[in-house]
């Protein structure tokens, strides 16, 4: 057995030099030796496989297909947010424990190194000591670092950049597919968190998504603002302990017939039915706008309103399950 082990070791050393094993040569080996060589090669390939770090990725969900405008937004959004650490951040990024800064000095003092913000919110620089940065924006931190270093080293240029960002743990709950705690990059916003949780479920609101910090609502998101109205908004970056909560849908209204985008739309409690026409991209060229009806559930029965000349959808406050029909 000892001789077989030594023989196998020699064979294995030789065959691993080449990219591929010679099959004829392998067949010429004793069966026991051949099997041992193949096992060693497989084990070597397994060890050499690259290992990748993965952040929280979007969880699978069952698509209900309710036809509500906005549901496809969370199914087409990218499911992971790579690279994990982005190279460029705006100067309003708030620093905290776990962020890593790259500091480079040139001139009287020359060096470059990375410094992670410690739990007490500081970085410890050689010959300078602790500088407290947590809670400051990146722009403020750069000014603080430069002020401290230039006092110690006259004629020295200071360059500061954010090398990597911390992870944050946030809670996503309410009417989402997979409520829970998620680990995200410190550069993430509430939309990222919602995507990780699978998006808004069939009962959830696209118009009333709250971000809470310390039991206080710091932001309310209306997805229709940017999907329909094209409003570009900078969302609050998430911090550990934040809660992203999706409220129950308000008024679901179906628009059908002579409309450019027949679909269900969520209207807020104070919105009138003409808003649904706006959200549906307006009437189609074939629409008979003089022939519009509203089907409404009232005490268990369906009530039909036919608009007469001079009447308008703006006169009707939306009710849940309303159906607007436009003849063509």
Coordinates of C-alpha atoms in Angstrom, one line a residue:
X1 CA 0.0 0.0 0.0
X2 CA 2.9 2.3 0.8
X3 CA 4.4 1.7 -2.6
X4 CA 1.0 2.5 -4.3
X5 CA 0.8 5.8 -2.3
X6 CA 4.3 6.9 -3.4
X7 CA 3.6 5.8 -7.0
X8 CA 0.3 7.7 -7.0
X9 CA 2.0 10.9 -5.6
X10 CA 4.6 10.8 -8.3
X11 CA 1.9 10.3 -11.0
X12 CA -0.3 13.1 -9.6
X13 CA 2.6 15.6 -9.5
X14 CA 3.3 14.8 -13.2
X15 CA -0.2 14.9 -14.5
X16 CA -1.2 18.1 -12.8
X17 CA 1.5 19.9 -14.8
X18 CA -0.6 19.6 -18.0
X19 CA -4.1 21.2 -18.5
X20 CA -5.7 17.9 -19.4
X21 CA -5.1 14.3 -18.4
X22 CA -4.0 11.9 -21.1
X23 CA -6.8 9.3 -21.2
X24 CA -4.6 6.6 -22.8
X25 CA -2.0 7.1 -20.2
X26 CA -4.6 6.9 -17.4
X27 CA -6.0 3.6 -18.8
X28 CA -2.5 2.1 -18.6
X29 CA -2.4 2.7 -14.9
X30 CA -3.5 0.1 -12.3
X31 CA -7.2 0.5 -11.5
X32 CA -6.5 1.5 -7.9
X33 CA -3.9 4.0 -8.9
X34 CA -6.1 5.5 -11.7
X35 CA -9.0 6.0 -9.3
X36 CA -6.8 7.7 -6.8
X37 CA -5.3 10.1 -9.4
X38 CA -8.8 11.1 -10.6
X39 CA -10.0 11.7 -7.1
X40 CA -7.0 13.9 -6.4
X41 CA -7.5 15.9 -9.6
X42 CA -11.2 16.5 -8.8
X43 CA -10.3 17.5 -5.3
X44 CA -7.7 20.0 -6.6
X45 CA -10.3 21.5 -9.0
X46 CA -12.8 21.9 -6.2
X47 CA -10.3 23.7 -4.0
X48 CA -9.2 26.1 -6.8
X49 CA -12.8 27.2 -7.6
X50 CA -13.1 31.0 -7.1
X51 CA -15.2 32.1 -4.1
X52 CA -17.4 35.1 -4.5
X53 CA -19.0 37.2 -1.9
X54 CA -22.7 37.7 -2.3
X55 CA -24.9 40.3 -0.7
X56 CA -28.5 39.7 0.1
X57 CA -30.2 38.9 -3.2
X58 CA -33.8 39.3 -4.3
X59 CA -36.0 36.5 -2.9
X60 CA -38.3 34.5 -5.1
X61 CA -41.9 35.3 -5.1
X62 CA -45.1 33.9 -6.5
X63 CA -46.4 36.3 -9.2
X64 CA -50.1 36.9 -8.5
X65 CA -50.7 38.8 -11.7
X66 CA -53.2 41.3 -10.3
X67 CA -52.7 43.7 -13.2
X68 CA -52.1 46.7 -10.9
X69 CA -49.9 49.3 -12.4
X70 CA -46.5 49.3 -10.7
X71 CA -46.2 45.6 -9.9
X72 CA -43.8 44.9 -12.8
X73 CA -41.4 47.5 -11.4
X74 CA -40.2 45.1 -8.8
X75 CA -40.0 42.1 -11.1
X76 CA -37.8 43.9 -13.7
X77 CA -35.5 45.7 -11.2
X78 CA -32.0 44.2 -10.8
X79 CA -31.9 41.6 -8.1
X80 CA -28.4 42.3 -6.7
X81 CA -26.6 45.5 -6.2
X82 CA -23.0 44.9 -7.3
X83 CA -20.3 46.0 -7.0
X84 CA -20.7 45.7 -3.2
X85 CA -18.6 48.8 -2.7
X86 CA -19.1 51.5 -5.3
X87 CA -16.1 53.7 -6.2
X88 CA -17.9 57.0 -6.2
X89 CA -20.2 58.5 -3.7
X90 CA -21.7 62.0 -3.4
X91 CA -20.3 64.2 -0.7
X92 CA -23.6 64.0 1.4
X93 CA -23.0 60.4 2.3
X94 CA -23.1 60.1 6.1
X95 CA -20.1 58.3 7.6
X96 CA -20.4 55.7 10.4
X97 CA -18.8 52.7 12.0
X98 CA -17.5 50.3 9.3
X99 CA -16.8 52.8 6.6
X100 CA -13.2 52.8 5.2
X101 CA -11.4 55.9 4.1
X102 CA -8.3 56.0 1.9
X103 CA -6.0 58.8 3.0
X104 CA -3.0 59.8 0.9
X105 CA -0.3 62.4 1.9
X106 CA 2.2 64.0 -0.5
X107 CA 4.8 66.6 0.2
X108 CA 6.6 66.9 3.6
X109 CA 5.0 63.5 4.5
X110 CA 4.3 60.8 1.9
X111 CA 2.1 57.8 2.6
X112 CA -1.2 56.2 1.6
X113 CA -3.3 53.9 3.8
X114 CA -6.8 52.8 4.5
X115 CA -8.5 53.6 7.8
X116 CA -11.7 52.0 9.1
X117 CA -14.0 54.1 11.3
X118 CA -14.1 52.4 14.7
X119 CA -17.0 51.8 17.0
X120 CA -16.4 55.1 18.8
X121 CA -16.7 56.9 15.4
X122 CA -13.1 57.8 15.0
X123 CA -10.0 57.0 12.9
X124 CA -6.6 56.9 14.4
X125 CA -3.9 58.5 12.3
X126 CA -0.1 58.1 13.0
X127 CA 1.4 61.1 14.8
X128 CA -2.0 62.9 14.8
X129 CA -4.2 60.7 16.9
X130 CA -8.0 60.2 16.9
X131 CA -10.2 62.1 14.6
X132 CA -14.0 61.7 15.2
X133 CA -15.9 61.4 11.9
X134 CA -19.0 59.4 12.5
X135 CA -22.2 61.4 11.8
X136 CA -20.4 63.8 9.4
X137 CA -21.0 63.8 5.7
X138 CA -18.1 62.7 3.5
X139 CA -17.5 66.4 2.5
X140 CA -17.3 67.5 6.2
X141 CA -15.0 64.5 7.1
X142 CA -12.6 65.5 4.3
X143 CA -12.4 69.0 5.6
X144 CA -11.8 67.8 9.2
X145 CA -9.1 65.4 8.1
X146 CA -7.3 68.0 6.0
X147 CA -7.4 70.5 8.8
X148 CA -5.8 68.1 11.3
X149 CA -3.1 66.9 8.9
X150 CA -2.1 70.3 7.5
X151 CA -1.6 71.6 11.1
X152 CA 0.8 68.7 11.8
X153 CA 2.6 68.7 8.4
X154 CA 3.1 72.0 6.7
X155 CA 3.3 71.9 2.9
X156 CA 1.5 68.5 2.7
X157 CA -1.3 67.8 0.3
X158 CA -4.1 65.6 1.5
X159 CA -6.3 63.4 -0.6
X160 CA -9.3 61.6 1.0
X161 CA -11.7 59.1 -0.6
X162 CA -14.2 56.6 0.5
X163 CA -12.7 53.2 -0.1
X164 CA -15.6 51.0 1.0
X165 CA -18.9 51.3 2.8
X166 CA -20.4 49.6 5.8
X167 CA -23.3 47.1 5.8
X168 CA -26.6 48.1 7.3
X169 CA -29.4 45.8 8.7
X170 CA -32.9 47.1 8.0
X171 CA -36.4 45.7 8.5
X172 CA -38.9 45.4 5.7
X173 CA -42.4 44.7 6.8
X174 CA -46.1 45.3 6.0
X175 CA -47.5 44.2 2.7
X176 CA -44.4 42.8 1.0
X177 CA -43.8 39.3 -0.3
X178 CA -41.0 38.4 2.1
X179 CA -40.9 40.6 5.3
X180 CA -37.8 40.3 7.4
X181 CA -34.4 41.7 8.2
X182 CA -32.0 42.4 5.3
X183 CA -28.3 43.2 5.1
X184 CA -27.6 45.9 2.5
X185 CA -24.8 48.3 1.5
X186 CA -24.7 51.5 3.5
X187 CA -25.4 53.3 0.2
X188 CA -28.8 51.6 -0.2
X189 CA -32.2 53.4 -0.3
X190 CA -35.7 52.1 0.6
X191 CA -36.4 51.0 -3.0
X192 CA -33.3 48.6 -2.8
X193 CA -34.7 47.2 0.4
X194 CA -38.2 46.6 -1.1
X195 CA -36.6 44.8 -4.1
X196 CA -34.7 42.5 -1.7
X197 CA -38.0 41.6 0.0
X198 CA -39.6 40.7 -3.3
X199 CA -41.6 43.9 -3.8
X200 CA -45.1 45.0 -2.8
X201 CA -47.6 42.1 -2.5
X202 CA -51.1 41.9 -3.9
X203 CA -52.5 43.8 -0.9
X204 CA -49.8 46.4 -0.6
X205 CA -49.8 50.1 -1.6
X206 CA -47.5 51.6 -4.2
X207 CA -48.6 55.1 -3.1
X208 CA -47.9 54.9 0.7
X209 CA -44.6 53.3 1.6
X210 CA -43.2 54.7 4.9
X211 CA -39.6 54.8 6.1
X212 CA -39.3 54.9 9.9
X213 CA -36.3 55.7 12.0
X214 CA -36.7 55.6 15.8
X215 CA -40.5 55.2 15.5
X216 CA -40.6 58.5 13.5
X217 CA -41.6 58.6 9.8
X218 CA -38.8 60.3 8.0
X219 CA -40.0 59.7 4.4
X220 CA -43.1 58.6 2.5
X221 CA -42.7 57.1 -0.9
X222 CA -45.2 57.2 -3.8
X223 CA -43.9 54.9 -6.6
X224 CA -46.3 56.6 -9.1
X225 CA -44.4 59.9 -8.6
X226 CA -41.4 58.6 -10.6
X227 CA -43.1 55.9 -12.7
X228 CA -45.9 58.1 -14.1
X229 CA -45.0 61.7 -13.2
X230 CA -41.3 61.4 -13.9
X231 CA -40.3 63.1 -10.6
X232 CA -36.7 62.4 -9.8
X233 CA -36.2 62.1 -6.0
X234 CA -33.2 61.5 -3.8
X235 CA -34.3 59.0 -1.1
X236 CA -32.9 58.9 2.3
X237 CA -30.0 56.4 2.6
X238 CA -30.9 53.6 5.0
X239 CA -29.3 53.2 8.4
X240 CA -29.2 50.1 10.6
X241 CA -32.4 49.8 12.5
X242 CA -34.5 51.6 9.8
X243 CA -38.0 50.1 9.1
X244 CA -39.5 50.2 5.5
X245 CA -43.2 49.6 5.9
X246 CA -45.7 49.1 3.1
X247 CA -49.2 50.1 4.0
X248 CA -52.4 48.5 2.7
X249 CA -53.5 49.6 -0.8
X250 CA -55.9 52.5 -0.8
X251 CA -58.4 52.6 -3.7
X252 CA -58.0 50.1 -6.6
X253 CA -59.7 51.4 -9.8
X254 CA -59.9 49.5 -13.1
X255 CA -59.9 51.5 -16.3
X256 CA -61.0 49.7 -19.5
X257 CA -62.1 50.4 -23.0
X258 CA -61.0 53.4 -24.9
X259 CA -57.9 54.2 -22.9
X260 CA -54.2 54.1 -23.8
X261 CA -53.2 51.8 -21.0
X262 CA -56.1 49.8 -19.7
X263 CA -55.2 48.5 -16.2
X264 CA -55.9 48.7 -12.5
X265 CA -54.5 51.8 -10.8
X266 CA -54.2 52.7 -7.1
X267 CA -55.7 56.0 -6.2
X268 CA -55.3 57.8 -2.9
X269 CA -58.2 58.3 -0.6
X270 CA -58.6 61.9 -1.6
X271 CA -58.2 61.5 -5.4
X272 CA -61.0 61.7 -7.9
X273 CA -61.6 59.3 -10.8
X274 CA -60.1 61.6 -13.4
X275 CA -56.7 60.8 -11.8
X276 CA -57.1 57.2 -13.1
X277 CA -57.4 58.5 -16.7
X278 CA -54.2 60.5 -16.2
X279 CA -52.4 57.5 -14.8
X280 CA -53.7 55.4 -17.8
X281 CA -52.0 57.8 -20.3
X282 CA -55.3 59.4 -21.3
X283 CA -58.0 58.4 -23.7
X284 CA -57.2 56.5 -26.9
X285 CA -57.9 58.0 -30.3
X286 CA -61.0 55.7 -30.7
X287 CA -62.5 56.7 -27.3
X288 CA -66.1 58.0 -27.2
X289 CA -65.6 60.4 -24.3
X290 CA -69.3 61.1 -24.3
X291 CA -70.0 57.5 -23.4
X292 CA -68.3 56.9 -20.0
X293 CA -69.8 54.8 -17.2
X294 CA -68.7 54.0 -13.6
X295 CA -69.5 50.6 -12.0
X296 CA -69.4 50.9 -8.2
X297 CA -70.1 48.3 -5.5
X298 CA -72.7 49.7 -3.1
X299 CA -74.0 47.6 -0.2
X300 CA -73.3 44.4 -2.0
X301 CA -74.8 45.4 -5.3
X302 CA -73.4 47.1 -8.4
X303 CA -74.4 50.6 -9.1
X304 CA -73.9 52.1 -12.5
X305 CA -73.3 55.8 -13.2
X306 CA -73.5 57.0 -16.8
X307 CA -71.8 60.4 -17.2
X308 CA -74.2 62.9 -18.8
X309 CA -73.1 66.1 -20.7
X310 CA -71.6 68.5 -18.2
X311 CA -70.7 65.7 -15.8
X312 CA -67.0 64.8 -15.2
X313 CA -65.0 62.1 -13.5
X314 CA -63.5 64.8 -11.4
X315 CA -66.8 65.0 -9.6
X316 CA -66.5 61.4 -8.3
X317 CA -64.2 60.6 -5.4
X318 CA -62.6 57.2 -6.0
X319 CA -64.0 54.1 -4.2
X320 CA -62.3 50.8 -3.9
X321 CA -63.1 48.4 -6.8
X322 CA -64.6 51.2 -9.1
X323 CA -64.6 50.3 -12.8
X324 CA -64.4 53.1 -15.4
X325 CA -65.5 52.0 -18.9
X326 CA -65.0 54.1 -21.9
X327 CA -66.8 53.1 -25.1
X328 CA -65.0 53.0 -28.4

